[in-house]
PDB file of C-alpha atoms in Angstrom:
ATOM      1  CA  UNK A   1      21.740  49.018  49.106  1.00 47.00           C
ATOM      2  CA  UNK A   2      20.989  46.905  46.029  1.00 51.00           C
ATOM      3  CA  UNK A   3      21.938  47.760  42.465  1.00 48.00           C
ATOM      4  CA  UNK A   4      18.462  48.835  41.385  1.00 52.00           C
ATOM      5  CA  UNK A   5      18.208  51.237  44.320  1.00 52.00           C
ATOM      6  CA  UNK A   6      21.464  52.852  43.221  1.00 52.00           C
ATOM      7  CA  UNK A   7      20.088  53.262  39.705  1.00 53.00           C
ATOM      8  CA  UNK A   8      17.007  55.007  41.058  1.00 51.00           C
ATOM      9  CA  UNK A   9      19.180  57.430  43.011  1.00 53.00           C
ATOM     10  CA  UNK A  10      21.160  58.204  39.858  1.00 53.00           C
ATOM     11  CA  UNK A  11      17.909  58.914  38.021  1.00 50.00           C
ATOM     12  CA  UNK A  12      16.803  61.322  40.761  1.00 46.00           C
ATOM     13  CA  UNK A  13      20.116  63.150  40.365  1.00 50.00           C
ATOM     14  CA  UNK A  14      19.420  63.523  36.659  1.00 47.00           C
ATOM     15  CA  UNK A  15      15.992  64.996  37.432  1.00 43.00           C
ATOM     16  CA  UNK A  16      17.581  67.494  39.806  1.00 42.00           C
ATOM     17  CA  UNK A  17      20.083  68.478  37.140  1.00 44.00           C
ATOM     18  CA  UNK A  18      17.261  69.034  34.677  1.00 45.00           C
ATOM     19  CA  UNK A  19      15.359  71.299  37.069  1.00 40.00           C
ATOM     20  CA  UNK A  20      18.481  73.111  38.344  1.00 41.00           C
ATOM     21  CA  UNK A  21      20.543  73.729  35.200  1.00 37.00           C
ATOM     22  CA  UNK A  22      22.826  76.356  36.734  1.00 37.00           C
ATOM     23  CA  UNK A  23      23.997  74.131  39.556  1.00 32.00           C
ATOM     24  CA  UNK A  24      26.050  71.635  37.592  1.00 32.00           C
ATOM     25  CA  UNK A  25      27.924  71.704  34.316  1.00 30.00           C
ATOM     26  CA  UNK A  26      26.799  68.112  33.687  1.00 32.00           C
ATOM     27  CA  UNK A  27      23.391  69.481  32.786  1.00 34.00           C
ATOM     28  CA  UNK A  28      24.843  70.394  29.382  1.00 33.00           C
ATOM     29  CA  UNK A  29      23.806  66.921  28.151  1.00 34.00           C
ATOM     30  CA  UNK A  30      20.204  68.147  28.298  1.00 34.00           C
ATOM     31  CA  UNK A  31      20.848  71.365  26.383  1.00 35.00           C
ATOM     32  CA  UNK A  32      19.396  70.128  23.124  1.00 39.00           C
ATOM     33  CA  UNK A  33      16.328  68.759  24.928  1.00 37.00           C
ATOM     34  CA  UNK A  34      15.283  71.982  26.618  1.00 38.00           C
ATOM     35  CA  UNK A  35      16.616  74.808  24.444  1.00 46.00           C
ATOM     36  CA  UNK A  36      14.566  75.578  22.474  1.00 47.00           C
ATOM     37  CA  UNK A  37      11.455  73.547  23.356  1.00 53.00           C
ATOM     38  CA  UNK A  38      10.052  71.445  20.558  1.00 75.00           C
ATOM     39  CA  UNK A  39       6.609  70.020  20.004  1.00 85.00           C
ATOM     40  CA  UNK A  40       6.224  66.594  21.566  1.00 90.00           C
ATOM     41  CA  UNK A  41       6.461  63.932  18.869  1.00 94.00           C
ATOM     42  CA  UNK A  42       5.754  60.957  21.159  1.00 96.00           C
ATOM     43  CA  UNK A  43       2.386  59.716  22.369  1.00 97.00           C
ATOM     44  CA  UNK A  44       1.915  56.874  24.821  1.00 98.00           C
ATOM     45  CA  UNK A  45      -0.891  54.680  23.489  1.00 98.00           C
ATOM     46  CA  UNK A  46      -2.987  52.809  26.022  1.00 98.00           C
ATOM     47  CA  UNK A  47      -5.622  50.336  24.820  1.00 97.00           C
ATOM     48  CA  UNK A  48      -8.961  49.927  26.525  1.00 97.00           C
ATOM     49  CA  UNK A  49     -12.095  47.842  26.402  1.00 95.00           C
ATOM     50  CA  UNK A  50     -13.978  50.511  28.316  1.00 96.00           C
ATOM     51  CA  UNK A  51     -13.495  54.132  27.280  1.00 97.00           C
ATOM     52  CA  UNK A  52     -15.397  55.543  30.237  1.00 98.00           C
ATOM     53  CA  UNK A  53     -13.262  53.580  32.692  1.00 98.00           C
ATOM     54  CA  UNK A  54      -9.993  54.690  31.117  1.00 98.00           C
ATOM     55  CA  UNK A  55     -11.080  58.312  30.871  1.00 98.00           C
ATOM     56  CA  UNK A  56     -12.125  58.263  34.515  1.00 98.00           C
ATOM     57  CA  UNK A  57      -8.742  56.823  35.539  1.00 98.00           C
ATOM     58  CA  UNK A  58      -6.772  59.679  34.007  1.00 98.00           C
ATOM     59  CA  UNK A  59      -9.246  62.401  34.931  1.00 98.00           C
ATOM     60  CA  UNK A  60      -9.359  61.207  38.539  1.00 98.00           C
ATOM     61  CA  UNK A  61      -5.563  61.435  38.715  1.00 98.00           C
ATOM     62  CA  UNK A  62      -5.627  65.023  37.477  1.00 98.00           C
ATOM     63  CA  UNK A  63      -4.580  64.573  33.866  1.00 98.00           C
ATOM     64  CA  UNK A  64      -5.773  67.360  31.567  1.00 98.00           C
ATOM     65  CA  UNK A  65      -7.794  66.554  28.465  1.00 98.00           C
ATOM     66  CA  UNK A  66      -6.229  68.061  25.325  1.00 97.00           C
ATOM     67  CA  UNK A  67      -8.423  66.430  22.693  1.00 97.00           C
ATOM     68  CA  UNK A  68     -10.771  63.475  22.351  1.00 96.00           C
ATOM     69  CA  UNK A  69      -9.149  60.653  24.374  1.00 98.00           C
ATOM     70  CA  UNK A  70      -5.798  62.483  24.636  1.00 98.00           C
ATOM     71  CA  UNK A  71      -4.568  63.488  28.085  1.00 98.00           C
ATOM     72  CA  UNK A  72      -1.460  65.002  29.649  1.00 98.00           C
ATOM     73  CA  UNK A  73       0.059  65.502  33.070  1.00 97.00           C
ATOM     74  CA  UNK A  74       2.219  68.308  31.729  1.00 96.00           C
ATOM     75  CA  UNK A  75       4.983  65.977  30.518  1.00 96.00           C
ATOM     76  CA  UNK A  76       3.478  62.654  29.435  1.00 96.00           C
ATOM     77  CA  UNK A  77       1.083  62.617  26.500  1.00 97.00           C
ATOM     78  CA  UNK A  78      -1.359  59.695  26.651  1.00 98.00           C
ATOM     79  CA  UNK A  79      -3.852  58.595  24.027  1.00 98.00           C
ATOM     80  CA  UNK A  80      -6.612  56.146  24.935  1.00 98.00           C
ATOM     81  CA  UNK A  81      -7.460  53.813  22.046  1.00 97.00           C
ATOM     82  CA  UNK A  82     -10.468  51.502  22.157  1.00 97.00           C
ATOM     83  CA  UNK A  83      -9.822  49.836  18.794  1.00 95.00           C
ATOM     84  CA  UNK A  84      -9.658  46.052  19.133  1.00 93.00           C
ATOM     85  CA  UNK A  85      -6.275  46.081  17.409  1.00 91.00           C
ATOM     86  CA  UNK A  86      -4.771  48.701  19.755  1.00 94.00           C
ATOM     87  CA  UNK A  87      -1.808  47.650  21.882  1.00 95.00           C
ATOM     88  CA  UNK A  88       0.202  49.330  24.618  1.00 96.00           C
ATOM     89  CA  UNK A  89       3.112  51.142  23.049  1.00 96.00           C
ATOM     90  CA  UNK A  90       4.638  54.448  22.017  1.00 97.00           C
ATOM     91  CA  UNK A  91       3.789  56.346  18.843  1.00 97.00           C
ATOM     92  CA  UNK A  92       6.522  58.505  17.304  1.00 97.00           C
ATOM     93  CA  UNK A  93       5.652  61.115  14.680  1.00 96.00           C
ATOM     94  CA  UNK A  94       7.793  62.495  11.856  1.00 95.00           C
ATOM     95  CA  UNK A  95       7.226  63.648   8.268  1.00 95.00           C
ATOM     96  CA  UNK A  96       9.109  60.597   6.977  1.00 96.00           C
ATOM     97  CA  UNK A  97      10.634  57.541   8.649  1.00 97.00           C
ATOM     98  CA  UNK A  98      11.868  55.896   5.455  1.00 96.00           C
ATOM     99  CA  UNK A  99      15.591  56.318   6.122  1.00 97.00           C
ATOM    100  CA  UNK A 100      15.234  55.013   9.677  1.00 97.00           C
ATOM    101  CA  UNK A 101      13.118  52.077   8.516  1.00 97.00           C
ATOM    102  CA  UNK A 102      15.904  50.957   6.187  1.00 97.00           C
ATOM    103  CA  UNK A 103      18.278  50.767   9.149  1.00 98.00           C
ATOM    104  CA  UNK A 104      15.716  49.221  11.479  1.00 98.00           C
ATOM    105  CA  UNK A 105      14.981  46.385   9.084  1.00 97.00           C
ATOM    106  CA  UNK A 106      18.579  45.248   9.483  1.00 97.00           C
ATOM    107  CA  UNK A 107      17.993  44.434  13.164  1.00 96.00           C
ATOM    108  CA  UNK A 108      14.255  43.870  13.646  1.00 97.00           C
ATOM    109  CA  UNK A 109      11.092  43.178  11.620  1.00 97.00           C
ATOM    110  CA  UNK A 110       9.103  46.285  10.669  1.00 98.00           C
ATOM    111  CA  UNK A 111       5.469  45.783   9.689  1.00 96.00           C
ATOM    112  CA  UNK A 112       3.244  48.319   7.971  1.00 94.00           C
ATOM    113  CA  UNK A 113      -0.217  48.423   9.511  1.00 79.00           C
ATOM    114  CA  UNK A 114      -2.947  50.907   8.608  1.00 79.00           C
ATOM    115  CA  UNK A 115      -0.488  53.550   7.460  1.00 82.00           C
ATOM    116  CA  UNK A 116       1.803  53.111  10.459  1.00 93.00           C
ATOM    117  CA  UNK A 117       5.018  51.158  10.836  1.00 98.00           C
ATOM    118  CA  UNK A 118       5.131  48.758  13.767  1.00 97.00           C
ATOM    119  CA  UNK A 119       8.208  47.259  15.381  1.00 98.00           C
ATOM    120  CA  UNK A 120       9.260  46.046  18.815  1.00 97.00           C
ATOM    121  CA  UNK A 121      12.460  46.430  20.790  1.00 97.00           C
ATOM    122  CA  UNK A 122      14.294  43.795  22.831  1.00 95.00           C
ATOM    123  CA  UNK A 123      11.668  44.006  25.587  1.00 95.00           C
ATOM    124  CA  UNK A 124       8.757  43.385  23.222  1.00 95.00           C
ATOM    125  CA  UNK A 125       7.545  46.977  23.612  1.00 96.00           C
ATOM    126  CA  UNK A 126       5.582  48.128  20.586  1.00 97.00           C
ATOM    127  CA  UNK A 127       6.854  51.244  18.812  1.00 98.00           C
ATOM    128  CA  UNK A 128       4.643  52.795  16.151  1.00 97.00           C
ATOM    129  CA  UNK A 129       6.225  55.083  13.552  1.00 98.00           C
ATOM    130  CA  UNK A 130       3.678  57.488  12.100  1.00 97.00           C
ATOM    131  CA  UNK A 131       4.448  59.731   9.148  1.00 96.00           C
ATOM    132  CA  UNK A 132       2.827  63.102   9.702  1.00 94.00           C
ATOM    133  CA  UNK A 133       2.037  65.487  12.527  1.00 94.00           C
ATOM    134  CA  UNK A 134       0.829  64.384  15.988  1.00 95.00           C
ATOM    135  CA  UNK A 135      -2.911  64.837  16.601  1.00 94.00           C
ATOM    136  CA  UNK A 136      -2.192  67.659  19.070  1.00 95.00           C
ATOM    137  CA  UNK A 137       0.444  70.367  19.270  1.00 93.00           C
ATOM    138  CA  UNK A 138       2.076  70.064  22.679  1.00 92.00           C
ATOM    139  CA  UNK A 139       5.261  71.155  24.406  1.00 90.00           C
ATOM    140  CA  UNK A 140       6.028  69.499  27.701  1.00 90.00           C
ATOM    141  CA  UNK A 141       5.936  71.703  30.764  1.00 92.00           C
ATOM    142  CA  UNK A 142       8.691  72.102  33.343  1.00 89.00           C
ATOM    143  CA  UNK A 143       6.700  70.194  35.963  1.00 90.00           C
ATOM    144  CA  UNK A 144       4.071  67.473  35.918  1.00 94.00           C
ATOM    145  CA  UNK A 145       0.821  68.479  37.613  1.00 96.00           C
ATOM    146  CA  UNK A 146      -1.078  65.210  38.127  1.00 98.00           C
ATOM    147  CA  UNK A 147      -1.514  63.402  41.429  1.00 98.00           C
ATOM    148  CA  UNK A 148       1.234  60.969  40.363  1.00 98.00           C
ATOM    149  CA  UNK A 149       4.002  63.548  40.630  1.00 97.00           C
ATOM    150  CA  UNK A 150       7.040  63.982  38.406  1.00 96.00           C
ATOM    151  CA  UNK A 151       6.979  61.996  35.156  1.00 96.00           C
ATOM    152  CA  UNK A 152      10.405  60.708  34.086  1.00 93.00           C
ATOM    153  CA  UNK A 153       9.695  58.588  31.028  1.00 96.00           C
ATOM    154  CA  UNK A 154       8.728  55.158  29.741  1.00 97.00           C
ATOM    155  CA  UNK A 155      10.606  52.194  31.235  1.00 96.00           C
ATOM    156  CA  UNK A 156      11.060  48.669  29.967  1.00 96.00           C
ATOM    157  CA  UNK A 157      12.825  45.573  31.230  1.00 96.00           C
ATOM    158  CA  UNK A 158      14.714  44.068  28.302  1.00 96.00           C
ATOM    159  CA  UNK A 159      16.607  40.851  27.728  1.00 95.00           C
ATOM    160  CA  UNK A 160      18.435  42.441  24.795  1.00 96.00           C
ATOM    161  CA  UNK A 161      19.798  45.791  25.914  1.00 95.00           C
ATOM    162  CA  UNK A 162      21.899  46.283  22.796  1.00 96.00           C
ATOM    163  CA  UNK A 163      18.910  45.807  20.498  1.00 97.00           C
ATOM    164  CA  UNK A 164      16.654  48.098  22.534  1.00 97.00           C
ATOM    165  CA  UNK A 165      19.257  50.848  22.617  1.00 97.00           C
ATOM    166  CA  UNK A 166      20.178  50.545  18.950  1.00 98.00           C
ATOM    167  CA  UNK A 167      16.559  50.819  17.882  1.00 98.00           C
ATOM    168  CA  UNK A 168      15.823  54.028  19.779  1.00 98.00           C
ATOM    169  CA  UNK A 169      19.166  55.522  18.756  1.00 98.00           C
ATOM    170  CA  UNK A 170      18.177  55.024  15.118  1.00 97.00           C
ATOM    171  CA  UNK A 171      14.950  56.857  15.975  1.00 97.00           C
ATOM    172  CA  UNK A 172      16.879  59.899  17.195  1.00 96.00           C
ATOM    173  CA  UNK A 173      17.303  59.206  20.901  1.00 97.00           C
ATOM    174  CA  UNK A 174      20.602  59.945  22.652  1.00 97.00           C
ATOM    175  CA  UNK A 175      21.999  58.571  25.891  1.00 97.00           C
ATOM    176  CA  UNK A 176      21.526  60.805  28.910  1.00 95.00           C
ATOM    177  CA  UNK A 177      22.709  58.432  31.645  1.00 94.00           C
ATOM    178  CA  UNK A 178      23.752  54.870  32.430  1.00 95.00           C
ATOM    179  CA  UNK A 179      25.282  52.336  30.072  1.00 95.00           C
ATOM    180  CA  UNK A 180      24.441  48.913  28.664  1.00 94.00           C
ATOM    181  CA  UNK A 181      27.214  47.294  30.699  1.00 93.00           C
ATOM    182  CA  UNK A 182      25.687  48.724  33.901  1.00 93.00           C
ATOM    183  CA  UNK A 183      22.347  47.078  33.190  1.00 93.00           C
ATOM    184  CA  UNK A 184      20.571  50.439  33.008  1.00 94.00           C
ATOM    185  CA  UNK A 185      20.493  53.163  30.375  1.00 96.00           C
ATOM    186  CA  UNK A 186      18.273  56.188  29.699  1.00 96.00           C
ATOM    187  CA  UNK A 187      17.864  57.984  26.387  1.00 97.00           C
ATOM    188  CA  UNK A 188      15.916  61.082  25.326  1.00 96.00           C
ATOM    189  CA  UNK A 189      15.014  62.819  22.094  1.00 96.00           C
ATOM    190  CA  UNK A 190      15.086  66.530  21.311  1.00 92.00           C
ATOM    191  CA  UNK A 191      11.444  66.946  22.349  1.00 92.00           C
ATOM    192  CA  UNK A 192      12.251  65.719  25.855  1.00 92.00           C
ATOM    193  CA  UNK A 193      10.642  62.280  25.666  1.00 95.00           C
ATOM    194  CA  UNK A 194      12.652  59.533  27.310  1.00 96.00           C
ATOM    195  CA  UNK A 195      13.062  55.773  27.401  1.00 97.00           C
ATOM    196  CA  UNK A 196      14.906  53.829  30.082  1.00 96.00           C
ATOM    197  CA  UNK A 197      15.910  50.193  29.714  1.00 97.00           C
ATOM    198  CA  UNK A 198      16.771  47.849  32.562  1.00 94.00           C
ATOM    199  CA  UNK A 199      18.293  44.416  32.709  1.00 94.00           C
ATOM    200  CA  UNK A 200      15.957  41.941  34.471  1.00 92.00           C
ATOM    201  CA  UNK A 201      15.016  41.140  37.086  1.00 90.00           C
ATOM    202  CA  UNK A 202      14.078  44.259  39.046  1.00 86.00           C
ATOM    203  CA  UNK A 203      13.026  43.564  42.664  1.00 85.00           C
ATOM    204  CA  UNK A 204       9.329  44.314  42.066  1.00 91.00           C
ATOM    205  CA  UNK A 205       6.600  43.620  39.524  1.00 92.00           C
ATOM    206  CA  UNK A 206       7.294  44.948  36.059  1.00 94.00           C
ATOM    207  CA  UNK A 207       4.922  45.595  33.179  1.00 93.00           C
ATOM    208  CA  UNK A 208       6.417  46.346  29.774  1.00 93.00           C
ATOM    209  CA  UNK A 209       6.192  49.201  29.081  1.00 95.00           C
ATOM    210  CA  UNK A 210       5.588  51.280  32.214  1.00 96.00           C
ATOM    211  CA  UNK A 211       5.492  54.966  33.087  1.00 97.00           C
ATOM    212  CA  UNK A 212       7.942  56.055  35.793  1.00 96.00           C
ATOM    213  CA  UNK A 213       7.460  58.853  38.310  1.00 96.00           C
ATOM    214  CA  UNK A 214      10.118  59.995  40.809  1.00 95.00           C
ATOM    215  CA  UNK A 215       9.018  62.174  43.716  1.00 96.00           C
ATOM    216  CA  UNK A 216      11.839  62.090  46.271  1.00 94.00           C
ATOM    217  CA  UNK A 217      10.766  62.717  49.859  1.00 93.00           C
ATOM    218  CA  UNK A 218       7.319  63.808  48.649  1.00 96.00           C
ATOM    219  CA  UNK A 219       6.462  60.283  47.520  1.00 96.00           C
ATOM    220  CA  UNK A 220       4.762  59.274  50.781  1.00 96.00           C
ATOM    221  CA  UNK A 221       2.359  62.186  50.348  1.00 97.00           C
ATOM    222  CA  UNK A 222       1.824  61.238  46.709  1.00 98.00           C
ATOM    223  CA  UNK A 223       0.983  57.674  47.759  1.00 98.00           C
ATOM    224  CA  UNK A 224      -1.523  58.909  50.333  1.00 98.00           C
ATOM    225  CA  UNK A 225      -3.157  61.147  47.732  1.00 98.00           C
ATOM    226  CA  UNK A 226      -3.482  58.178  45.369  1.00 98.00           C
ATOM    227  CA  UNK A 227      -5.044  56.100  48.155  1.00 97.00           C
ATOM    228  CA  UNK A 228      -7.490  58.913  48.910  1.00 98.00           C
ATOM    229  CA  UNK A 229      -8.679  58.770  45.305  1.00 98.00           C
ATOM    230  CA  UNK A 230      -9.338  55.033  45.766  1.00 97.00           C
ATOM    231  CA  UNK A 231      -7.065  54.092  42.880  1.00 97.00           C
ATOM    232  CA  UNK A 232      -6.284  50.344  43.237  1.00 97.00           C
ATOM    233  CA  UNK A 233      -2.654  49.660  44.134  1.00 97.00           C
ATOM    234  CA  UNK A 234      -1.102  46.748  42.246  1.00 97.00           C
ATOM    235  CA  UNK A 235       1.973  46.409  44.468  1.00 96.00           C
ATOM    236  CA  UNK A 236       3.128  48.011  47.702  1.00 96.00           C
ATOM    237  CA  UNK A 237       6.927  48.055  47.738  1.00 93.00           C
ATOM    238  CA  UNK A 238       9.011  47.933  50.918  1.00 89.00           C
ATOM    239  CA  UNK A 239      12.162  46.566  49.259  1.00 84.00           C
ATOM    240  CA  UNK A 240      14.120  49.796  49.496  1.00 83.00           C
ATOM    241  CA  UNK A 241      13.988  50.517  53.225  1.00 83.00           C
ATOM    242  CA  UNK A 242      14.734  48.597  56.433  1.00 84.00           C
ATOM    243  CA  UNK A 243      11.597  49.729  58.285  1.00 88.00           C
ATOM    244  CA  UNK A 244       9.102  47.935  56.063  1.00 87.00           C
ATOM    245  CA  UNK A 245       7.505  51.223  55.041  1.00 91.00           C
ATOM    246  CA  UNK A 246       5.490  51.312  51.820  1.00 94.00           C
ATOM    247  CA  UNK A 247       7.478  54.104  50.212  1.00 94.00           C
ATOM    248  CA  UNK A 248       6.997  53.034  46.589  1.00 96.00           C
ATOM    249  CA  UNK A 249       3.959  51.658  44.787  1.00 97.00           C
ATOM    250  CA  UNK A 250       2.859  50.408  41.398  1.00 97.00           C
ATOM    251  CA  UNK A 251      -0.562  51.049  39.908  1.00 98.00           C
ATOM    252  CA  UNK A 252      -2.015  50.120  36.512  1.00 97.00           C
ATOM    253  CA  UNK A 253      -4.398  51.804  34.126  1.00 97.00           C
ATOM    254  CA  UNK A 254      -7.311  49.877  32.578  1.00 96.00           C
ATOM    255  CA  UNK A 255      -5.204  49.184  29.481  1.00 93.00           C
ATOM    256  CA  UNK A 256      -2.510  47.410  31.490  1.00 92.00           C
ATOM    257  CA  UNK A 257       0.183  50.079  31.648  1.00 95.00           C
ATOM    258  CA  UNK A 258       2.199  50.006  34.845  1.00 96.00           C
ATOM    259  CA  UNK A 259       2.908  53.232  36.726  1.00 97.00           C
ATOM    260  CA  UNK A 260       5.971  53.223  38.985  1.00 96.00           C
ATOM    261  CA  UNK A 261       5.392  55.748  41.747  1.00 97.00           C
ATOM    262  CA  UNK A 262       8.845  55.830  43.322  1.00 95.00           C
ATOM    263  CA  UNK A 263      10.708  58.038  45.759  1.00 90.00           C
ATOM    264  CA  UNK A 264      14.381  57.668  44.897  1.00 75.00           C
TER     265      UNK A 264
END
């Protein structure tokens, strides 16, 4: 079993702890995330050159429309942006980011653009800091409801783990599992939005950033449901089993985001 496979199994354990809080004292690390629930302050921005195509992608997969070009699967909040200047990234909302920006400028450039502050982590992932309220009021649900299964968070492969981690820690994220020295670390904020950073190379295609879904033994059914919807599959993965079974896949939305549809 390779190192990345072990990391995936650890992540599944974390998901089980989140959904079964009474079964293990270790779940206390998620206490501030789930009690009490807070409005989601993170939106995944996906660019597009074709609004109809992007809308159809998410609607076909069972995402629910919350507002114009904003969709959710119960956990992830996705905003489609057809502006020519839009880039794949994550928008974080808060009344003021000025204190955090002072600290961020010590480790990475921060550019103001159209009333937002733009920076990138060690993977090159764009992070937009927006002062004000999100365009929708949303609290993540206990379970995702789209065809893709259980949303875990946004993943990135980074050549500078320390920088990536430091940046999101300044932004209020706390470690929930892993460690920099292990080559894998996950962090979440008090609204339940999570980032995970991995040391390259992972044994499959990787698009920075990507959305990760873990479905355990149900993943084969999830894959078949995705095929039935005629969603193009970017990569069929057989790396993690000896039988050559396609038990994990990667798909992409029209804006280029990767979606890791993994079992464990």
